[in-house]
Short mmCIF file of C-alpha atoms in Angstrom, two decimals:
data_model
loop_
_atom_site.label_atom_id
_atom_site.label_comp_id
_atom_site.label_asym_id
_atom_site.label_seq_id
_atom_site.Cartn_x
_atom_site.Cartn_y
_atom_site.Cartn_z
CA ILE A 107 30.13 16.33 -25.85
CA GLN A 108 31.81 19.70 -26.34
CA GLU A 109 30.88 19.66 -30.03
CA LEU A 110 27.26 18.90 -29.22
CA ARG A 111 27.18 21.79 -26.79
CA LYS A 112 28.60 24.16 -29.41
CA LYS A 113 26.07 23.00 -32.01
CA ALA A 114 23.23 23.41 -29.55
CA ALA A 115 24.45 26.91 -28.63
CA LYS A 116 24.59 27.91 -32.29
CA ALA A 117 21.10 26.57 -32.89
CA ARG A 118 19.79 28.68 -30.00
CA GLY A 119 21.70 31.66 -31.17
CA THR A 120 23.89 32.09 -28.10
CA ALA A 121 27.64 32.15 -28.21
CA GLY A 122 29.87 30.14 -25.92
CA GLY A 123 27.28 27.56 -24.88
CA GLY A 124 25.70 29.74 -22.22
CA GLY A 125 22.46 27.71 -21.94
CA ASN A 126 21.94 25.56 -18.85
CA SER A 127 19.00 23.54 -20.13
CA PHE A 128 21.27 21.07 -21.91
CA ALA A 129 23.36 20.48 -18.79
CA ALA A 130 20.27 19.49 -16.78
CA THR A 131 19.59 16.53 -19.05
CA LEU A 132 23.08 15.08 -19.16
CA PRO A 133 23.03 11.41 -18.14
CA ARG A 134 25.52 12.10 -15.36
CA ASN A 135 23.27 14.77 -13.83
CA VAL A 136 20.13 12.67 -14.18
CA LEU A 137 21.88 9.73 -12.48
CA ILE A 138 23.17 11.89 -9.62
CA GLY A 139 19.75 13.52 -9.18
CA GLY A 140 18.00 10.15 -9.11
CA ILE A 141 20.41 8.74 -6.54
CA LEU A 142 20.06 11.84 -4.35
CA GLY A 143 16.28 11.69 -4.63
CA ILE A 144 16.07 8.03 -3.64
CA ALA A 145 18.54 8.57 -0.80
CA GLY A 146 16.54 11.54 0.46
CA VAL A 147 13.28 9.60 0.51
CA THR A 148 14.98 6.67 2.27
CA ILE A 149 16.44 8.94 4.95
CA ILE A 150 13.12 10.70 5.55
CA ARG A 151 11.24 7.39 5.82
CA SER A 152 13.81 6.00 8.26
CA ILE A 153 13.53 9.10 10.45
CA MET A 154 9.71 9.03 10.42
CA PRO A 155 8.70 5.34 10.25
CA GLU A 156 5.11 4.29 9.68
CA LYS A 157 3.07 3.06 12.60
CA GLU A 158 2.99 -0.63 13.39
CA ASN A 159 -0.79 -0.59 13.67
CA ASP A 160 -2.12 0.68 10.36
CA ASP A 161 -5.55 1.45 11.82
CA THR A 162 -5.31 5.25 11.72
CA HIS A 163 -9.03 5.35 10.89
CA HIS A 164 -9.81 4.56 14.55
CA GLU A 165 -7.58 7.36 15.80
CA HIS A 166 -9.19 9.96 13.54
CA THR A 167 -12.85 8.98 13.80
CA GLY A 168 -13.07 7.03 17.06
CA LYS A 169 -14.62 4.15 15.12
CA LYS A 170 -12.98 0.86 14.20
CA ARG A 171 -12.81 -0.40 10.65
CA LEU A 172 -15.49 -2.94 9.88
CA VAL A 173 -15.20 -6.00 7.66
CA GLU A 174 -17.75 -8.48 6.39
CA ALA A 175 -17.85 -11.68 8.43
CA TRP A 176 -20.13 -14.53 9.42
CA LEU A 177 -20.64 -16.18 12.80
CA ASN A 178 -19.56 -19.82 12.66
CA PRO A 179 -22.02 -21.76 14.86
CA LYS A 180 -19.50 -24.53 15.59
CA THR A 181 -16.62 -22.33 16.76
CA LYS A 182 -18.72 -19.33 17.89
CA ARG A 183 -16.21 -17.06 16.12
CA TRP A 184 -16.55 -14.44 13.43
CA GLU A 185 -14.81 -15.64 10.27
CA LYS A 186 -14.09 -14.27 6.84
CA PRO A 187 -16.46 -15.46 4.11
CA ARG A 188 -15.22 -18.62 2.37
CA PRO A 189 -17.54 -19.38 -0.54
CA TRP A 190 -15.46 -22.43 -1.56
CA ASP A 191 -15.93 -24.11 1.84
CA GLN A 192 -18.58 -26.87 1.96
CA GLU A 193 -19.84 -25.85 5.40
CA TYR A 194 -20.14 -22.21 4.36
CA GLN A 195 -22.11 -23.21 1.24
CA ARG A 196 -24.41 -25.48 3.27
CA LEU A 197 -25.19 -22.87 5.96
CA GLN A 198 -25.42 -19.87 3.60
CA PRO A 199 -24.87 -17.49 6.53
CA VAL A 200 -25.81 -13.83 6.58
CA LEU A 201 -22.78 -11.57 6.40
CA GLN A 202 -22.51 -8.77 8.93
CA PHE A 203 -20.07 -5.93 9.47
CA VAL A 204 -17.91 -6.49 12.57
CA PRO A 205 -14.65 -4.88 13.82
CA ARG A 206 -11.60 -6.35 12.13
CA ASP A 207 -9.93 -7.38 15.38
CA GLN A 208 -12.86 -9.69 16.22
CA VAL A 209 -12.63 -11.63 12.97
CA ASP A 210 -10.80 -14.95 13.02
CA ASP A 211 -8.86 -15.83 9.88
CA GLY A 212 -11.12 -18.64 8.72
CA GLY A 213 -8.61 -19.91 6.13
CA LYS A 214 -6.20 -21.21 8.78
CA ARG A 215 -7.24 -24.39 10.56
#
């Protein structure tokens, strides 16, 4: 490595290897910098965790997020559209926008 540094210094025209740009790209320094970067992000995320409820839209606008759903006449619940379901195909319901917390997961029966 010392020989490479001397050759690089001669190519730049400086004596004694006084350039720091080569040292920044050494594999050792890149590895240490990557580890420190990942550790820093991990520490910051553990100190400031994300909210459990990811509905920040409601907090900022006062309105809930809306999703497309259809009212199932048998269960009287709002369900997600299921175009592969025979009953859904037979009824061909009109989709409406309703708050996400009112929608039943129609895929689970």
